[in-house]
Tab-separated table of C-alpha atoms in Angstrom:
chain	number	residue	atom	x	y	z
A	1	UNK	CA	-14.330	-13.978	-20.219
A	2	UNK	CA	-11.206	-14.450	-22.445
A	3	UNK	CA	-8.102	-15.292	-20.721
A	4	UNK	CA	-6.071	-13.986	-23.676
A	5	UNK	CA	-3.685	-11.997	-21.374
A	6	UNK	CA	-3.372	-11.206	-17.733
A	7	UNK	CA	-1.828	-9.315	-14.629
A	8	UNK	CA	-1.090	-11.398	-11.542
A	9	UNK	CA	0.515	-8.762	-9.137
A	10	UNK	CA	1.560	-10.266	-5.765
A	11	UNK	CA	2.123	-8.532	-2.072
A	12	UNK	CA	5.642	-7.106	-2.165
A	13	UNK	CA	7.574	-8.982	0.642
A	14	UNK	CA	5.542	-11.714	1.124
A	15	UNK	CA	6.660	-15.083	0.519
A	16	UNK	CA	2.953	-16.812	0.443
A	17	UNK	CA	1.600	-14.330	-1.804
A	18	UNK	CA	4.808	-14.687	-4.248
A	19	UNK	CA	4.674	-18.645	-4.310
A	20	UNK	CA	0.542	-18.341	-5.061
A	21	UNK	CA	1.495	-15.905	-8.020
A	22	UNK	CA	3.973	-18.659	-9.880
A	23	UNK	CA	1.781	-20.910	-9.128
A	24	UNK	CA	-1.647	-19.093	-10.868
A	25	UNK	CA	1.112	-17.934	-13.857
A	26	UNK	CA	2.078	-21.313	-14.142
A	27	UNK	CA	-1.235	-22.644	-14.654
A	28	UNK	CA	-2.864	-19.632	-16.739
A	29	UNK	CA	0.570	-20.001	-19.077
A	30	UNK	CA	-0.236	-23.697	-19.852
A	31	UNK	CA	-4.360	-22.607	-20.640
A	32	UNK	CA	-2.293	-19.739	-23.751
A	33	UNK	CA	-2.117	-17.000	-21.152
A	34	UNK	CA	0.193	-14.302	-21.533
A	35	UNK	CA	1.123	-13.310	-17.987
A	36	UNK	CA	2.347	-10.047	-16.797
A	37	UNK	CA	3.634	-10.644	-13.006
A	38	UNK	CA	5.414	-8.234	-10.638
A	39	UNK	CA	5.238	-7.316	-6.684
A	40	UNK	CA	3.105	-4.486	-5.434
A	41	UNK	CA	3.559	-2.442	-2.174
A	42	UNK	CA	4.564	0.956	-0.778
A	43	UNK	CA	7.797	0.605	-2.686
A	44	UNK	CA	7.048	-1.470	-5.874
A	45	UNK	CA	4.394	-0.182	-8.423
A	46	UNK	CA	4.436	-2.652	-11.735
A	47	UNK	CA	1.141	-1.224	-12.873
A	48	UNK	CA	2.422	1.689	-15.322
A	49	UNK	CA	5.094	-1.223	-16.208
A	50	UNK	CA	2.265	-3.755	-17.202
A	51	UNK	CA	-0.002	-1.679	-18.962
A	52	UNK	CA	3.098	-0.160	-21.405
A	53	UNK	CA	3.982	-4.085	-21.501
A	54	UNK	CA	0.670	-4.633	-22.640
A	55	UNK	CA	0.703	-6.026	-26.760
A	56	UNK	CA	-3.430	-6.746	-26.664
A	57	UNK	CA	-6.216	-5.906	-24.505
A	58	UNK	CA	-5.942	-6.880	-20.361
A	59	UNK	CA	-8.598	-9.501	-19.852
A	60	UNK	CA	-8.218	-9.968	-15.733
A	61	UNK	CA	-6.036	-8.753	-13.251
A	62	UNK	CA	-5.721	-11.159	-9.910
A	63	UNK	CA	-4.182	-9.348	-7.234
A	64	UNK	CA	-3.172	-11.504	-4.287
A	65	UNK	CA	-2.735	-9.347	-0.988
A	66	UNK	CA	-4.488	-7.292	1.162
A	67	UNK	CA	-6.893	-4.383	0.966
A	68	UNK	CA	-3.865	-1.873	0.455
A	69	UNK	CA	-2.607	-4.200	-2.488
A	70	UNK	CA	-6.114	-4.029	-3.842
A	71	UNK	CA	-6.112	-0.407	-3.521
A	72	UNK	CA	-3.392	0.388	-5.339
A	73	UNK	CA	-5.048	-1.803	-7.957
A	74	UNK	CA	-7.998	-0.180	-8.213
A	75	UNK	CA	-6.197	3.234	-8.534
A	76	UNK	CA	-4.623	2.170	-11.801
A	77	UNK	CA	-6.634	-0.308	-13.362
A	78	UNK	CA	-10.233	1.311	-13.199
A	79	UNK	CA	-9.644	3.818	-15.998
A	80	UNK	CA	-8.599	1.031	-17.579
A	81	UNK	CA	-12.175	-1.088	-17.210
A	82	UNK	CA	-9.516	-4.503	-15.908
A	83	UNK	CA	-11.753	-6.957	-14.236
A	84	UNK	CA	-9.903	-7.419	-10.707
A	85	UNK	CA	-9.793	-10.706	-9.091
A	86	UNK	CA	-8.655	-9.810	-5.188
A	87	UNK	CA	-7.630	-12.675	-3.364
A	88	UNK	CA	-6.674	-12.323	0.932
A	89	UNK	CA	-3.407	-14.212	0.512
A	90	UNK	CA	-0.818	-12.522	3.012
A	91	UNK	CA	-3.183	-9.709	3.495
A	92	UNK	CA	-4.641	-8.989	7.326
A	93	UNK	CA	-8.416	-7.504	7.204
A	94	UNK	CA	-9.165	-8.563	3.841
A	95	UNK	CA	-12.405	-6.365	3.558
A	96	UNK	CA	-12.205	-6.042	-0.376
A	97	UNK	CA	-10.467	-9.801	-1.361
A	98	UNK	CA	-12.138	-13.303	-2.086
A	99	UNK	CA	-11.337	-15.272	1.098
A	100	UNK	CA	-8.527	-17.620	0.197
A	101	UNK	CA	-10.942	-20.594	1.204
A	102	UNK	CA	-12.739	-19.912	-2.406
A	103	UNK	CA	-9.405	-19.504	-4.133
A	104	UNK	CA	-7.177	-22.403	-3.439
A	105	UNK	CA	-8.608	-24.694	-5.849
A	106	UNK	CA	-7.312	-22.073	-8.927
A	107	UNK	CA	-7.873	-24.307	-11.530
A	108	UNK	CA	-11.815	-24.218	-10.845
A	109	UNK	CA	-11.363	-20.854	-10.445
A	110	UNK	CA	-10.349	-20.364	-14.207
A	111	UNK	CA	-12.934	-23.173	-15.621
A	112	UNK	CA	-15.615	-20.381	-13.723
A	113	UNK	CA	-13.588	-17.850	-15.478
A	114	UNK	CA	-13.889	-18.628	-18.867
A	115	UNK	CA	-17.158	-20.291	-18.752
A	116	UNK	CA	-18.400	-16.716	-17.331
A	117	UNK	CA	-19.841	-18.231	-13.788
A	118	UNK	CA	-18.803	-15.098	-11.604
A	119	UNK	CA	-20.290	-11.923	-10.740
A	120	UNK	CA	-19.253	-8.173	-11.269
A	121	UNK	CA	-19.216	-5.782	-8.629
A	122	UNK	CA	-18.351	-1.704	-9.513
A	123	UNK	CA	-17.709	0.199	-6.744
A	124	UNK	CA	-17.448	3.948	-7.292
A	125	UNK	CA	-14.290	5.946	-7.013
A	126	UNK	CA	-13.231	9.319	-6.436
A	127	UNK	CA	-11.200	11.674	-8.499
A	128	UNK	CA	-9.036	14.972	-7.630
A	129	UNK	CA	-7.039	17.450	-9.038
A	130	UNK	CA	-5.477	21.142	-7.889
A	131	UNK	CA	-6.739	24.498	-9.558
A	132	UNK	CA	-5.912	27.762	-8.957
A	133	UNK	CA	-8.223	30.429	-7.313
A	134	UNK	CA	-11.697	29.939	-7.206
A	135	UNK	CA	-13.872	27.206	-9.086
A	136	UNK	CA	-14.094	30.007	-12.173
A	137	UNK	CA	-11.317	28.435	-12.787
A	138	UNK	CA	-11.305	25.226	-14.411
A	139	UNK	CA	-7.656	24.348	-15.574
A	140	UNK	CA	-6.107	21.862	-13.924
A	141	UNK	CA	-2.341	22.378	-12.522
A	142	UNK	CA	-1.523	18.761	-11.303
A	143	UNK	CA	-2.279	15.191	-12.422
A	144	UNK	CA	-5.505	13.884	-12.403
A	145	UNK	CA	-5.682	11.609	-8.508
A	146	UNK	CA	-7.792	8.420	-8.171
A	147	UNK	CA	-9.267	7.282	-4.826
A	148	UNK	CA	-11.401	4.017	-4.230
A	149	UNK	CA	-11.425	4.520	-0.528
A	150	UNK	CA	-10.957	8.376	0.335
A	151	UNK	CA	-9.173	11.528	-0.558
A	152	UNK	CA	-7.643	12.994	2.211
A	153	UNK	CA	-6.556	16.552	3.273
A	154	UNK	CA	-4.007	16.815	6.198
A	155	UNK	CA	-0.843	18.578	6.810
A	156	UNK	CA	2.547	16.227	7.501
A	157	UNK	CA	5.225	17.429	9.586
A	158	UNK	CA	8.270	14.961	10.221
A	159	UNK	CA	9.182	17.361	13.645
A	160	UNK	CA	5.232	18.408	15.351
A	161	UNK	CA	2.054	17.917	15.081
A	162	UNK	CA	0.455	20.754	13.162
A	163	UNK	CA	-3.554	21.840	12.808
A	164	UNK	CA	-4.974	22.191	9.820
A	165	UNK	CA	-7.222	25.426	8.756
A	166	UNK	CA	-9.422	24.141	5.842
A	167	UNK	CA	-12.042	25.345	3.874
A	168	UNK	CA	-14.741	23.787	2.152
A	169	UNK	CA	-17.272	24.137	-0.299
A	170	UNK	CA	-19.604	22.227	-1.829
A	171	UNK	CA	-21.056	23.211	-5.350
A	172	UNK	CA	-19.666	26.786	-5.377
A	173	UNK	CA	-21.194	27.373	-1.909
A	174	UNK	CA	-19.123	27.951	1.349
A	175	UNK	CA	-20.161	25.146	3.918
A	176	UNK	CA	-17.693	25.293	6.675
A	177	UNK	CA	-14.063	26.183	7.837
A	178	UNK	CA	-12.778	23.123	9.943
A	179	UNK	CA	-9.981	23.738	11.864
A	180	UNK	CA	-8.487	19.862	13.052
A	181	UNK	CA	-6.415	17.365	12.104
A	182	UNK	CA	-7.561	17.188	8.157
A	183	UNK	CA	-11.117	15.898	6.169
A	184	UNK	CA	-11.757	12.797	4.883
A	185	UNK	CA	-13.881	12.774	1.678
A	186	UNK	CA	-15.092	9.205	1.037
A	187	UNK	CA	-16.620	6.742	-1.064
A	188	UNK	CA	-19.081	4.080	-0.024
A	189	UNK	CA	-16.188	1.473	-0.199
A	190	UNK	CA	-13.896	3.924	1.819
A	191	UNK	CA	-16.999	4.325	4.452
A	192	UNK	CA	-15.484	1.250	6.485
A	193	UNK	CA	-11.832	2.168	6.330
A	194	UNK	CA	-10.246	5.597	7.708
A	195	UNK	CA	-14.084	7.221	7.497
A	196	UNK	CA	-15.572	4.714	10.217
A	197	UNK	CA	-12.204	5.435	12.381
A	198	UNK	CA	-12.947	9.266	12.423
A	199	UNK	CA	-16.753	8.254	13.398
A	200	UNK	CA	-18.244	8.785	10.235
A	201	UNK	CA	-21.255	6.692	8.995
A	202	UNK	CA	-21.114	3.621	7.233
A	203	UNK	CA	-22.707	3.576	3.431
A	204	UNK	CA	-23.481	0.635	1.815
A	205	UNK	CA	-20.753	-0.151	-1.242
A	206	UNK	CA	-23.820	-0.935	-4.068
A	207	UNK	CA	-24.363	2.804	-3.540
A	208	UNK	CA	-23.051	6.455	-4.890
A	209	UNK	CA	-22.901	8.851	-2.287
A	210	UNK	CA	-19.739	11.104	-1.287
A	211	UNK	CA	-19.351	11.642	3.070
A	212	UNK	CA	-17.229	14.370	3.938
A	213	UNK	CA	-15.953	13.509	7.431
A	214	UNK	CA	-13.733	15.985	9.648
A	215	UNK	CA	-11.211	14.571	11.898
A	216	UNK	CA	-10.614	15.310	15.268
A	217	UNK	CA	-12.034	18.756	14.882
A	218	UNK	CA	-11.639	21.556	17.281
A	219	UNK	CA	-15.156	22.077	17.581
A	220	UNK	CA	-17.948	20.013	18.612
A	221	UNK	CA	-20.267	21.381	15.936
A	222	UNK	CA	-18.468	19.640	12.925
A	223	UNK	CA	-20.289	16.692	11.583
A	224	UNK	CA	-20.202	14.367	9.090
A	225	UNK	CA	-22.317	15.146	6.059
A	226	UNK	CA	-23.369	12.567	3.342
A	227	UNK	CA	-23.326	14.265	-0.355
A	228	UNK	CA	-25.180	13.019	-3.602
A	229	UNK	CA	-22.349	11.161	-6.526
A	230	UNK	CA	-22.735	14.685	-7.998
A	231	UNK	CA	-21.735	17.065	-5.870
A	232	UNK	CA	-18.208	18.563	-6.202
A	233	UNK	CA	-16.040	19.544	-3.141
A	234	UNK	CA	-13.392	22.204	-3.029
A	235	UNK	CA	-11.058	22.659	-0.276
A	236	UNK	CA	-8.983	25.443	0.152
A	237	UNK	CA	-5.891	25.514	3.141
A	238	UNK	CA	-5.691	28.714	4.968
A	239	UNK	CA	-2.812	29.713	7.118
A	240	UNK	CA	-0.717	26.820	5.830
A	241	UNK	CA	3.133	29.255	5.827
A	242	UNK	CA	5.222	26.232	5.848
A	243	UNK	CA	3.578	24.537	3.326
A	244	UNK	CA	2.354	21.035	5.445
A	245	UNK	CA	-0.815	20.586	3.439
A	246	UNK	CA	-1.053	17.597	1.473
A	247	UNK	CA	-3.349	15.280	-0.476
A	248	UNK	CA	-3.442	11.769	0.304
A	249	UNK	CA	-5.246	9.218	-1.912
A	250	UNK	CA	-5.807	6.161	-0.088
A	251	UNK	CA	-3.607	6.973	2.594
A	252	UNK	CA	-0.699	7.511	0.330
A	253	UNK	CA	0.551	10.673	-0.894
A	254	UNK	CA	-0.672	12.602	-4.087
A	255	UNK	CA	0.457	16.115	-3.875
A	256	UNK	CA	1.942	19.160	-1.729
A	257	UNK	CA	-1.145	21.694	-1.681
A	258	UNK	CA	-0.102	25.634	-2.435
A	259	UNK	CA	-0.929	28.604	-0.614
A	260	UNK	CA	-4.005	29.918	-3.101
A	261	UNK	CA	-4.672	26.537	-4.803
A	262	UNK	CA	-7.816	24.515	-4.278
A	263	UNK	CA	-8.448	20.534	-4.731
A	264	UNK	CA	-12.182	19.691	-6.581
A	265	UNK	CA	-12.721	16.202	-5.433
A	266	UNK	CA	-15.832	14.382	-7.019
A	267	UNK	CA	-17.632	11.235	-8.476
A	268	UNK	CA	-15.107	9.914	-10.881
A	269	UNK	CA	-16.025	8.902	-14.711
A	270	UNK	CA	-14.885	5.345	-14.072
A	271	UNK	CA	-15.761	2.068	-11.521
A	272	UNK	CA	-13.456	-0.103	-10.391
A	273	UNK	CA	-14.784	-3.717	-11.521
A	274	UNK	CA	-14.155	-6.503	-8.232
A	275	UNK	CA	-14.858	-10.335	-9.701
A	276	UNK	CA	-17.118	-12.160	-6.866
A	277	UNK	CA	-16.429	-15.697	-6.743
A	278	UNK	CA	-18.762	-16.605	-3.480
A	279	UNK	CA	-22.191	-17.642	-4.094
A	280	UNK	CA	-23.638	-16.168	-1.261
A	281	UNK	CA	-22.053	-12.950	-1.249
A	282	UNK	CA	-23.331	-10.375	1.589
A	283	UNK	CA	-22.306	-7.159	2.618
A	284	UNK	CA	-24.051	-7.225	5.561
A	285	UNK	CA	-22.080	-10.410	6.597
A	286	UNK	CA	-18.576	-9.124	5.807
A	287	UNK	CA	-19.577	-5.791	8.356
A	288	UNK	CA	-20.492	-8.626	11.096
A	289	UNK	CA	-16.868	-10.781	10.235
A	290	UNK	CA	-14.189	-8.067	9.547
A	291	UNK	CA	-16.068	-5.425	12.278
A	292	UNK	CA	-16.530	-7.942	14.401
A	293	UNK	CA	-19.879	-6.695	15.674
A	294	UNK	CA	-20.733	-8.574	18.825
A	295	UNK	CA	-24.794	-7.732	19.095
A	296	UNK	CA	-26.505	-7.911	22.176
A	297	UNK	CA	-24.124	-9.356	25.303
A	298	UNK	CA	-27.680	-10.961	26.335
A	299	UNK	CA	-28.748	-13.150	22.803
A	300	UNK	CA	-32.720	-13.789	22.452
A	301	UNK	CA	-34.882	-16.328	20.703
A	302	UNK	CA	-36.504	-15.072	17.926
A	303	UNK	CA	-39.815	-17.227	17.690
A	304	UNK	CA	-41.354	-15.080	14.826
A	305	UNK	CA	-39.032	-15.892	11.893
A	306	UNK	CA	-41.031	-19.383	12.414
């Protein structure tokens, strides 16, 4: 890897996470690296910022937060194919970051860098956009929306609580009307986050697959369904008067959904790329550490492994 030019955006707010961002630009800046630095949160988004700033190609972006830091990385950088280096500093689960354990010594970090010891990881994202009518029609009406974790259809009402009246299809063909507090349509990535919450199964991340995962519906018969990358899913809201319906992307908002317009949600055409750092990388350990799955209250000897 080059280190020609990079992004270092830091958790808005948060002191730690500001001081480690200084510190990596500091250090990058004396190796002839251009830096582009800014805070990231809920109300702070330097990404459309950096990439107009950009005079030559984006070699690495290190993005020092948590998971929703991360997220909002991956929804602007993938289309962009910038490597992202996620590091837990001031960030609380941490499901998607290098612990900070493996990035305190930076300076290694950047010898591994440039001397191309690191792995890449793509995870697969999700895309989605409003149309008109049915899917004969094929013009979108809104921007296109990015998703690592999940797209999300819901209403939002600052005064009640209001039930939402959606329905689906998958590949032109009516599945289901859901009646409920909203679906979750999810990628492997996203199948640990708001997914797992709503008792939907976890997928492993070095998969495509697409879950579709009602939540809190009204009747016991709605399931969870797993989908293959291809599929496309339309969702329609009926009875929506007062116009509640939105799209969420990542648990933040994308768009106000109109009475007659439907949201396609599929594979998108681009990965986000995560830099692994740890040697021993396993998903099946970071389920047992971040779920904290307990096991068996009784624990056993097992003699055969011998």
């Amino acid at each position: 890897m080059q280190l020609k030019q990079a992004i270092i955006a830091h958790k808005a707010g948060d002191s730690l996470s500001r001081r480690w961002a200084e510190t990596c630009a500091a250090q990058l800046e004396n190796r002839g690296c251009r830096i582009l630095m800014g805070p990231s949160g809920p109300k702070d988004n330097p990404y459309p910022v950096f990439l107009a700033s950009a005079i030559a190609p984006i070699d690495l972006a290190i993005v020092l937060g948590g998971d929703g830091t991360v997220l909002t990385a991956a929804r602007h950088l993938a289309a962009e194919g910038i490597p992202i280096l996620a590091v837990n500093v001031g960030g609380n689960l941490g499901f998607l970051t290098e612990s900070f354990e493996s990035f305190k010594d930076s300076e290694q970090v950047w010898d591994r860098l440039l001397e191309d010891r690191y792995a890449i990881q793509r995870r697969m994202m999700l895309q989605a956009g409003l149309y008109e009518g049915d899917r004969t029609n094929i013009e979108r009406v809104s921007d296109r929306f990015l998703a690592l974790n999940e797209m999300c259809i819901k209403p939002a009402s600052a005064d009640r609580t209001i039930t939402a009246i959606l329905e689906m299809e998958i590949d032109g063909e009516v599945v289901d009307q859901y009646q409920g507090d909203g679906l979750i349509i999810a990628t492997p990535t996203g199948s640990t986050g708001y997914t797992v919450s709503a008792n939907g199964p976890i997928i492993h991340d070095g998969m495509k697959a697409i879950t579709v995962t009602p939540i809190c519906p009204m009747s016991l018969s709605s399931r969870p369904i797993v989908l293959p990358p291809g599929s496309v899913v339309s969702v329609w809201a009926l009875g929506d008067y007062e116009l509640n319906t939105k799209l969420w992307t990542d648990s933040v908002l994308g768009t106000a959904i109109w009475p007659g317009q439907r949201v396609d949600i599929q594979m998108a055409d681009c990965d986000a790329k995560f830099i692994i750092l740890r040697e021993n990388y396993s998903y099946y350990q970071t389920l047992r550490e971040k779920l904290q799955w307990a096991g068996a209250r009784i624990q056993y000897t097992n003699n055969h492994r011998n």
